[in-house]
PDB file of C-alpha atoms in Angstrom:
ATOM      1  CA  UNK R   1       0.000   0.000   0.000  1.00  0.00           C
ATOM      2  CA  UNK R   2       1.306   3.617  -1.097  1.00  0.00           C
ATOM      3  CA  UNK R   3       2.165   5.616   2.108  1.00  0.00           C
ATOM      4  CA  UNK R   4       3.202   9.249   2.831  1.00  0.00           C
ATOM      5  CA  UNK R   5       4.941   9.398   6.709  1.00  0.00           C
ATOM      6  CA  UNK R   6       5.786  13.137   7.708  1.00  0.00           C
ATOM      7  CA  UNK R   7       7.231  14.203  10.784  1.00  0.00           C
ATOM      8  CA  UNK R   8       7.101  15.696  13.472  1.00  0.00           C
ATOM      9  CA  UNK R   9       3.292  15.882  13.510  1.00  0.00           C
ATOM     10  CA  UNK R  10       2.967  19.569  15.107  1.00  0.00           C
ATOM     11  CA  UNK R  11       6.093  21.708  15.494  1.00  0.00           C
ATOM     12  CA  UNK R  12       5.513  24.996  17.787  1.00  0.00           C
ATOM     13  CA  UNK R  13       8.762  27.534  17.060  1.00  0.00           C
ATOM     14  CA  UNK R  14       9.316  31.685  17.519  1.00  0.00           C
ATOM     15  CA  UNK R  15       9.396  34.296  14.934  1.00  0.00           C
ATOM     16  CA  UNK R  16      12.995  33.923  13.592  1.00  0.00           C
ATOM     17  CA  UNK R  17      13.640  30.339  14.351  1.00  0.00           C
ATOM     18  CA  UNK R  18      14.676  27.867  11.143  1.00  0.00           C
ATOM     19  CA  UNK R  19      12.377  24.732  11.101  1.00  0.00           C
ATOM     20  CA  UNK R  20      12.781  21.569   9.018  1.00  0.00           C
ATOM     21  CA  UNK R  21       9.915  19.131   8.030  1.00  0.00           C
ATOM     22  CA  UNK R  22      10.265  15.782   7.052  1.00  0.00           C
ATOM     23  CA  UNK R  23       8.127  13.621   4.693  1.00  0.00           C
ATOM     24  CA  UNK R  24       9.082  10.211   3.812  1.00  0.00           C
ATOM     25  CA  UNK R  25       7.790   7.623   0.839  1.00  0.00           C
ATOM     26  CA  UNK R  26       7.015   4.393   0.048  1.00  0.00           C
ATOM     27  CA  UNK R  27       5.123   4.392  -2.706  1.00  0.00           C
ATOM     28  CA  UNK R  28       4.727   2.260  -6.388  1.00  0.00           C
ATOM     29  CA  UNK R  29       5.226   4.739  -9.659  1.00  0.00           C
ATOM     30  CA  UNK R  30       6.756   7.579  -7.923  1.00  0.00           C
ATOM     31  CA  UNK R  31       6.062  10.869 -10.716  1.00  0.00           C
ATOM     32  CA  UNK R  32       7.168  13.533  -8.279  1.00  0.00           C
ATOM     33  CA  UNK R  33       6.257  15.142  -4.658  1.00  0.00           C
ATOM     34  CA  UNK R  34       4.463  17.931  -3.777  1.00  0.00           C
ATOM     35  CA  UNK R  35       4.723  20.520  -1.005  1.00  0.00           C
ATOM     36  CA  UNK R  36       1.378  22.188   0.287  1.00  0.00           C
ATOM     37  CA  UNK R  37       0.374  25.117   2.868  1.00  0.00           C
ATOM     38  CA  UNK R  38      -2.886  24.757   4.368  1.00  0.00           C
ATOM     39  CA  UNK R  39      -4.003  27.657   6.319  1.00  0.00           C
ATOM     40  CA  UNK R  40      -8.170  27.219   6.250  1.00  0.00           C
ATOM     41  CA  UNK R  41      -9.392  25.358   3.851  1.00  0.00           C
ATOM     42  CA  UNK R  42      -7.577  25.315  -0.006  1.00  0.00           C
ATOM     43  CA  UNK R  43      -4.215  24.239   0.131  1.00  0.00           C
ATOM     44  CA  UNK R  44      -1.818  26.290  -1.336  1.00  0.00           C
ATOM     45  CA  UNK R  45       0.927  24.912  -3.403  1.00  0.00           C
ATOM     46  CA  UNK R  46       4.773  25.427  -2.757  1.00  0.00           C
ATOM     47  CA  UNK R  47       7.057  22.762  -4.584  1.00  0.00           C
ATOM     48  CA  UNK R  48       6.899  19.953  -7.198  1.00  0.00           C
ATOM     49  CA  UNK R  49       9.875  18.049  -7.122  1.00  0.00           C
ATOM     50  CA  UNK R  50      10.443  15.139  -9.618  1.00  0.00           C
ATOM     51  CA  UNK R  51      14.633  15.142  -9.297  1.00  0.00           C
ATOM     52  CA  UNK R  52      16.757  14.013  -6.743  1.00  0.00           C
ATOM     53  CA  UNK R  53      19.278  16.279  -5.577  1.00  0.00           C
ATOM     54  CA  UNK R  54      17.579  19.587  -6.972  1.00  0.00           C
ATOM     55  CA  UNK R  55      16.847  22.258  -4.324  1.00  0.00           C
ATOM     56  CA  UNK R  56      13.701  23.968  -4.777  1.00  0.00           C
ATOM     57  CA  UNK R  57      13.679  27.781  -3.141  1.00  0.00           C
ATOM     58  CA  UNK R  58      10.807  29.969  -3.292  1.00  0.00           C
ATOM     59  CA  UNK R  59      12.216  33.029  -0.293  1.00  0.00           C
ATOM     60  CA  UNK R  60      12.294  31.619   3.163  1.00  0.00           C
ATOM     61  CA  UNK R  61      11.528  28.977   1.836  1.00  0.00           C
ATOM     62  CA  UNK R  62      13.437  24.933   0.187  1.00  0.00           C
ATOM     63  CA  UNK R  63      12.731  21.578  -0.356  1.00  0.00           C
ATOM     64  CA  UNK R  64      14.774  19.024  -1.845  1.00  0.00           C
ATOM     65  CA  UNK R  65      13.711  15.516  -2.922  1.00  0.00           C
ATOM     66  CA  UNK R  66      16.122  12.174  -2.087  1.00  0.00           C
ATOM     67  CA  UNK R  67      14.791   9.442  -4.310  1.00  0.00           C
ATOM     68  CA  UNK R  68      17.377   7.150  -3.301  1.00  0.00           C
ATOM     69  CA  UNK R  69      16.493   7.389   0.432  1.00  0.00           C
ATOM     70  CA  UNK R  70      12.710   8.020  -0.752  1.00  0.00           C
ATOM     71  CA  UNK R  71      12.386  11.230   1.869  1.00  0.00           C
ATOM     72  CA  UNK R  72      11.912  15.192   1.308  1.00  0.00           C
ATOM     73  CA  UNK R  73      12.451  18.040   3.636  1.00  0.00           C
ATOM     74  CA  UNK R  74      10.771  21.694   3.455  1.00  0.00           C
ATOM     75  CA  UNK R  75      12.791  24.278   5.230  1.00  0.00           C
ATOM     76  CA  UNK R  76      11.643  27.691   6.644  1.00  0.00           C
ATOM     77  CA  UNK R  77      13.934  29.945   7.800  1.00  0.00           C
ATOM     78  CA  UNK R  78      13.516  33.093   9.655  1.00  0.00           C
ATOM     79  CA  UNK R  79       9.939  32.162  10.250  1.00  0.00           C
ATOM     80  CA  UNK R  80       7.042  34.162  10.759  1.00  0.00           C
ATOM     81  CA  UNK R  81       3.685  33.936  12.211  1.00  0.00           C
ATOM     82  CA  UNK R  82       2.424  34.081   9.256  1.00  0.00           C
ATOM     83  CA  UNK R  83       3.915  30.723   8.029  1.00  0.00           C
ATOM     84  CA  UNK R  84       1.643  29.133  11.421  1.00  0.00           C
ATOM     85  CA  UNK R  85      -0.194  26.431   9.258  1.00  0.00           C
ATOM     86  CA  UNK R  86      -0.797  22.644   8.368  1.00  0.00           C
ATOM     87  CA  UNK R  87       2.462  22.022   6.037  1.00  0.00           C
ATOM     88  CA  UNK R  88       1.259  18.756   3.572  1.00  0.00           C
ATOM     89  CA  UNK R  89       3.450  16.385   1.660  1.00  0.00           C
ATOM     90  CA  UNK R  90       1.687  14.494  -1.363  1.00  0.00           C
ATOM     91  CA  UNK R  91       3.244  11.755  -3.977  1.00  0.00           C
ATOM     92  CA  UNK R  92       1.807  11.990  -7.210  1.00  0.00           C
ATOM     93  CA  UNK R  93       1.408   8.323  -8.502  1.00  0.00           C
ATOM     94  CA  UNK R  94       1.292   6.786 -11.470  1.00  0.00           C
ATOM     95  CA  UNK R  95       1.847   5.486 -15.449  1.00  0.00           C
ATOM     96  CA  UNK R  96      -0.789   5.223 -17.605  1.00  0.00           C
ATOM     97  CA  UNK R  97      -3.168   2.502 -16.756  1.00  0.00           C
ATOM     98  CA  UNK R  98      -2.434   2.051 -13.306  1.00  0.00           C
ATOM     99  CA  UNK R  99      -4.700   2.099 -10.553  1.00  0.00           C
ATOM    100  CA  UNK R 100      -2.659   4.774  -8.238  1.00  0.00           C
ATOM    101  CA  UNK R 101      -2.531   6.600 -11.914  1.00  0.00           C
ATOM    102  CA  UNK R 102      -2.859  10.635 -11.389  1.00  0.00           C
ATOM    103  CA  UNK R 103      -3.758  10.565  -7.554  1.00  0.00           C
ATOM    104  CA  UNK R 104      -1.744  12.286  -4.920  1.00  0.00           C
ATOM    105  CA  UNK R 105      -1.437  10.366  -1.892  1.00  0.00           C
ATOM    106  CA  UNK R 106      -1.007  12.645   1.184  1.00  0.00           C
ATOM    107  CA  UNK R 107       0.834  12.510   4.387  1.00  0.00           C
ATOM    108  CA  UNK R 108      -0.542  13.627   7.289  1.00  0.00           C
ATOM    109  CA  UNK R 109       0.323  16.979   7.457  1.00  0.00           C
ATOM    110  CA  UNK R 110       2.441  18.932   9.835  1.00  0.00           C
ATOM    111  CA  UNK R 111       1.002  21.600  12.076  1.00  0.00           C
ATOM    112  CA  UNK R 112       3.135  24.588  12.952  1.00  0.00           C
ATOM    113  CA  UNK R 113       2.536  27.404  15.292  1.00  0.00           C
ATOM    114  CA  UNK R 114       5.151  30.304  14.593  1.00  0.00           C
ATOM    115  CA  UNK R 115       4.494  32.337  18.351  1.00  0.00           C
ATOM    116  CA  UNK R 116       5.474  36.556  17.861  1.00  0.00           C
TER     117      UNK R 116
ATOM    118  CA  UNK C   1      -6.503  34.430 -13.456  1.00  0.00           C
ATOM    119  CA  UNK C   2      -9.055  33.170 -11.323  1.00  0.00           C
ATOM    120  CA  UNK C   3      -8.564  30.153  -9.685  1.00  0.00           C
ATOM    121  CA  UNK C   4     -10.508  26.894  -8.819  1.00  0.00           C
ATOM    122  CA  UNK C   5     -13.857  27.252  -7.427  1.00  0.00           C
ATOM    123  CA  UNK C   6     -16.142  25.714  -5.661  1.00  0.00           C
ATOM    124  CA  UNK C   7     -19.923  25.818  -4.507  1.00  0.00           C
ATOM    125  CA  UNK C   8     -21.420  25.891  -2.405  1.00  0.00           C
ATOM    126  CA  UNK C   9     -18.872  26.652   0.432  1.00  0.00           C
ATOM    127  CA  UNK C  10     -21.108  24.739   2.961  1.00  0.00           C
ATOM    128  CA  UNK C  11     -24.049  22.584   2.773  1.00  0.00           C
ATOM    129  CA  UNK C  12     -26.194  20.565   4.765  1.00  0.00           C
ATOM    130  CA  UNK C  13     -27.736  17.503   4.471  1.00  0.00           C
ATOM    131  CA  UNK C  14     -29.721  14.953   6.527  1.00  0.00           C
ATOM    132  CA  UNK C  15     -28.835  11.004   6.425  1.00  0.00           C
ATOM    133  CA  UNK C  16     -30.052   9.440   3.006  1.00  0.00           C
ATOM    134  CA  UNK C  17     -30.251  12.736   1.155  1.00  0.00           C
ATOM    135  CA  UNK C  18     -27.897  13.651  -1.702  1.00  0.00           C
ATOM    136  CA  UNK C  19     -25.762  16.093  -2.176  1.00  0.00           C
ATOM    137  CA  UNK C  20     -24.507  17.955  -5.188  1.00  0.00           C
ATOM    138  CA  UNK C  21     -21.360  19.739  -5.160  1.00  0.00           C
ATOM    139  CA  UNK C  22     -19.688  21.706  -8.037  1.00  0.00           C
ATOM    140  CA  UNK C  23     -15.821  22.666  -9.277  1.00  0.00           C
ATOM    141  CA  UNK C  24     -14.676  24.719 -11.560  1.00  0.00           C
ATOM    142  CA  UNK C  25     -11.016  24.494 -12.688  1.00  0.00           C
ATOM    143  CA  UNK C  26      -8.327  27.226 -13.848  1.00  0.00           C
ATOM    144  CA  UNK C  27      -9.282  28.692 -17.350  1.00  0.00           C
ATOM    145  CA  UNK C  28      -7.030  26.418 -19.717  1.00  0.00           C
ATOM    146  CA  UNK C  29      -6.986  23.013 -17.077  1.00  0.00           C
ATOM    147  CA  UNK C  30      -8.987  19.982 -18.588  1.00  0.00           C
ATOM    148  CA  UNK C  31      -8.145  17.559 -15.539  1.00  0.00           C
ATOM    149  CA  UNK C  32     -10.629  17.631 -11.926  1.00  0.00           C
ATOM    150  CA  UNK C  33      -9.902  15.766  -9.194  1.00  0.00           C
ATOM    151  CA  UNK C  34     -11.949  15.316  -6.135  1.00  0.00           C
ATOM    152  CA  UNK C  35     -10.489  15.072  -2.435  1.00  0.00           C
ATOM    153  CA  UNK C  36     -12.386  14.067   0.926  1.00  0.00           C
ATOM    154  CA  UNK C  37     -10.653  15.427   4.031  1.00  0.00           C
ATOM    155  CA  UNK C  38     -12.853  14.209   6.932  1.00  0.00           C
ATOM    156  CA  UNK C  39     -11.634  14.929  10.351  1.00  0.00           C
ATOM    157  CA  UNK C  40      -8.421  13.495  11.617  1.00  0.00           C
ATOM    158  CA  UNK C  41      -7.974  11.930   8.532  1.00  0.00           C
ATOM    159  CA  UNK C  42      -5.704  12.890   5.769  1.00  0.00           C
ATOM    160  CA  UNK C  43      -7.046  14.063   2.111  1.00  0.00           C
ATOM    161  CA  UNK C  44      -8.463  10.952   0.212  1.00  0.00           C
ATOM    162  CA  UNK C  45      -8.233  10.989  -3.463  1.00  0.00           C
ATOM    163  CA  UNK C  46     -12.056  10.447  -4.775  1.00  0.00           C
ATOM    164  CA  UNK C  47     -12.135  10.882  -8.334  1.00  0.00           C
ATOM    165  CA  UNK C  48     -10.567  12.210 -11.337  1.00  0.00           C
ATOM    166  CA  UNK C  49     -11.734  13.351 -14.762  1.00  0.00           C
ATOM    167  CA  UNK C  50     -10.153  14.774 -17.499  1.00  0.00           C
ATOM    168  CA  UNK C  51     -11.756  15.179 -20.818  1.00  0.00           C
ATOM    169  CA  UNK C  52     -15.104  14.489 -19.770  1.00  0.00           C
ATOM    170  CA  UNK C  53     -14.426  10.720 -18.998  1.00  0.00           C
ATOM    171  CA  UNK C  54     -13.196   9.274 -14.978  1.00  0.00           C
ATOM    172  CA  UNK C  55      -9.768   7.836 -15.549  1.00  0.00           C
ATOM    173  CA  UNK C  56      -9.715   7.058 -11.717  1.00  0.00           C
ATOM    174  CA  UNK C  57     -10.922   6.867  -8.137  1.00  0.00           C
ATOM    175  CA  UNK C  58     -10.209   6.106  -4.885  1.00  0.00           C
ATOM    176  CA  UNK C  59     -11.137   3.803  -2.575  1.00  0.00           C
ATOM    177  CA  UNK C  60     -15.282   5.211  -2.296  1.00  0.00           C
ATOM    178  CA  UNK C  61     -18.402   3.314  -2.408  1.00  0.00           C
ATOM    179  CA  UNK C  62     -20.561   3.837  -5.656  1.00  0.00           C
ATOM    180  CA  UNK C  63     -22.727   6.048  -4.141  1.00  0.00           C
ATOM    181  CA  UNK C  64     -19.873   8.784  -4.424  1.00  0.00           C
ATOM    182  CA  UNK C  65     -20.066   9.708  -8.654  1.00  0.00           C
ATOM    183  CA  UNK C  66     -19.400  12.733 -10.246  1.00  0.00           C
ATOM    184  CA  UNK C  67     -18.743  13.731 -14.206  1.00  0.00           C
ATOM    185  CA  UNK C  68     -17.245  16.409 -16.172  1.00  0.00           C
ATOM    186  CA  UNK C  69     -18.513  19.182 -18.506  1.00  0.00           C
ATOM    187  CA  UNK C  70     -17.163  20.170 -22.078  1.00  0.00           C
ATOM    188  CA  UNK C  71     -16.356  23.622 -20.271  1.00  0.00           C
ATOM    189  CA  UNK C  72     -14.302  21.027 -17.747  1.00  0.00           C
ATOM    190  CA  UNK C  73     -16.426  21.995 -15.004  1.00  0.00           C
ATOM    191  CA  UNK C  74     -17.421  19.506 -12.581  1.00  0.00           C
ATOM    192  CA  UNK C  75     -19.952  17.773 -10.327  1.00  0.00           C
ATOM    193  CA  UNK C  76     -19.576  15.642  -7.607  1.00  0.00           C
ATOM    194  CA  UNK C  77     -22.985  13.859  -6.270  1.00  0.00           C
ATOM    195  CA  UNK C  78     -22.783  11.887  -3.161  1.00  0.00           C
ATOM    196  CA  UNK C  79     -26.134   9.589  -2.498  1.00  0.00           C
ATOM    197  CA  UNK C  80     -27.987   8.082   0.693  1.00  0.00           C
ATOM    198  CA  UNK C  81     -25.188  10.106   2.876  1.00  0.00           C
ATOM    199  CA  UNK C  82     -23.784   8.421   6.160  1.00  0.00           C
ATOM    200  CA  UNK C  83     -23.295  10.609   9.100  1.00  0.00           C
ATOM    201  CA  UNK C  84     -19.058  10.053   8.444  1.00  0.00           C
ATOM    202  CA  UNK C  85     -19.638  11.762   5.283  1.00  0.00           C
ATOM    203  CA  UNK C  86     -19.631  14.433   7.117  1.00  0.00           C
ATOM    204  CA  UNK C  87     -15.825  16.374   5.634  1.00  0.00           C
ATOM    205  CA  UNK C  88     -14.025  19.443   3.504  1.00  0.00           C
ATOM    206  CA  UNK C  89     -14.568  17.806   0.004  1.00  0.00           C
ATOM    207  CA  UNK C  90     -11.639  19.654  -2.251  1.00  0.00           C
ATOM    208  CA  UNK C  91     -11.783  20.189  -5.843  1.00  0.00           C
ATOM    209  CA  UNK C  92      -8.153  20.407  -7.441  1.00  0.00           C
ATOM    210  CA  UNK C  93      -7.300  21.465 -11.445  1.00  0.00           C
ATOM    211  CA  UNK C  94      -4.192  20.706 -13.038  1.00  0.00           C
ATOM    212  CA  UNK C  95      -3.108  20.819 -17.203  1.00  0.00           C
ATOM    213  CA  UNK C  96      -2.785  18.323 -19.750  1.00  0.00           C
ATOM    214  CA  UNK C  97      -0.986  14.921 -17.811  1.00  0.00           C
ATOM    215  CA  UNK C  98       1.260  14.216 -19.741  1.00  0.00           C
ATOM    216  CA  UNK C  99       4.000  17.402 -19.862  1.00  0.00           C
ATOM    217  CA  UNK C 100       6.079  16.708 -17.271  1.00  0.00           C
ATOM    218  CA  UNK C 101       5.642  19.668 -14.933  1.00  0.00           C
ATOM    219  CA  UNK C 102       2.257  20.458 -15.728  1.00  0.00           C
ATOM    220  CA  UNK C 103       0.384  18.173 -13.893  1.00  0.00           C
ATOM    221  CA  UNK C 104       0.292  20.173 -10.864  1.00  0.00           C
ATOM    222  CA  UNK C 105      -2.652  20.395  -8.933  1.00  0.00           C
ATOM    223  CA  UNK C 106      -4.481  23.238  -7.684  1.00  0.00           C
ATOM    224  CA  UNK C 107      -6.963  23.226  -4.866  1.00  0.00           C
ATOM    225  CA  UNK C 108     -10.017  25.164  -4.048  1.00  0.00           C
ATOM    226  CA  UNK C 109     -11.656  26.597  -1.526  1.00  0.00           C
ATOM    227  CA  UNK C 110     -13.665  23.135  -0.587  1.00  0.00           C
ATOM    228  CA  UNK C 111     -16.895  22.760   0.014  1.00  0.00           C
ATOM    229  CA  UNK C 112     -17.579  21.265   3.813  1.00  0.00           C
ATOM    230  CA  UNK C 113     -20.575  19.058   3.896  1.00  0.00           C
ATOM    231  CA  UNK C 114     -22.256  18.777   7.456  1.00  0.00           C
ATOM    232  CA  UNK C 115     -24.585  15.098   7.649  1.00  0.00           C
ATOM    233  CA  UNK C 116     -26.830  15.623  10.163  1.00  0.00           C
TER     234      UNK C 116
END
């Protein structure tokens, strides 16, 4: 069965600290992972990452992908408390024909709380 | 550019009803997918249509069913509803599957569905 382990489940920091989140695979037909922020309802997205190696940097904000050792990490530094919300990993699945074909499977979110 | 959205943003229903619930995608995206995100659970893929024909779904009884529009719109129709039906139901959009890159998906706003 496909499955999408992130860590740590909640995460409580102060404005200016660096936090790491984890997110770790094991999945069948691996097309690339996906980095969400969801504050209330829609997530927003943040990364796609389909190669090992590659860092991803949007700001405060990385991610880089380790196919090899089938885990991610999203990094925020100098947080804020606006960056207080659920931080989802998802796998995107699939070759044409398969049954996991063009679904993301999702992990089960991190919470952070960013305190002033 | 507008983005995915959905209606209504809330809705309630009594056991054994149904319930309607509609998605439209980002001008120029053909594929819809539909996401459940009950509470304390993760976001469970539903369904996914591109071109007006489901190439997939999760793990949901037949009484979840939906279909697509040839302005890619779509409509998700949940019947006889269970009290655990009770979630955030998320509409994502991405582009054509097959360009590596492009297959992002975009989520909505959600529409949360209350089973009394």
């Amino acid at each position: 069965e496909d499955k999408v382990v992130q860590s740590p489940l909640s995460l409580v920091v102060h404005e200016g600290d660096t936090v790491t989140l984890n997110c770790s695979y094991e999945v069948t037909n691996f097309r690339s992972l996906l980095w969400y922020k969801q504050e209330k309802k829609a997530p927003t997205f943040l990364f796609m990452l389909t190669s090992s190696g590659i860092e991803k940097k949007s700001g405060r904000l990385s991610s880089i992908l380790d196919k090899k050792e089938l885990f991610s990490i999203l990094n925020i530094t100098a947080t804020q408390t606006g960056d207080s919300a659920v931080y989802l990993c998802a796998v995107l699945l699939g070759t044409s024909g398969g049954t996991s074909y063009g679904k993301l499977t999702f992990g089960q979110g991190t919470i952070l709380t960013v305190h002033p | 550019e507008a983005g995915v959205t959905q209606s209504p943003t809330h809705l309630i229903k009594t056991r054994g009803q149904q319930a309607t619930l509609r998605c439209s995608p980002i001008s120029g995206h053909t594929s819809v997918y539909w996401y459940q995100q009950a509470l304390g659970l993760g976001l469970q893929f539903l369904l996914w249509y591109d071109e007006g024909e489901e190439r997939n779904r999760g793990n949901f009884p037949p009484r979840f069913s939906g279909r697509q529009f040839p302005n890619y719109s779509s409509e998700l129709n949940v019947n006889a509803l269970e009290l655990e039906d009770s979630a955030l139901y998320l509409c994502a959009s991405s582009s054509t599957w097959d360009r590596d890159g492009t297959d992002t998906q975009y989520f909505g706003p959600g529409t949360r569905l209350t089973v009394l």
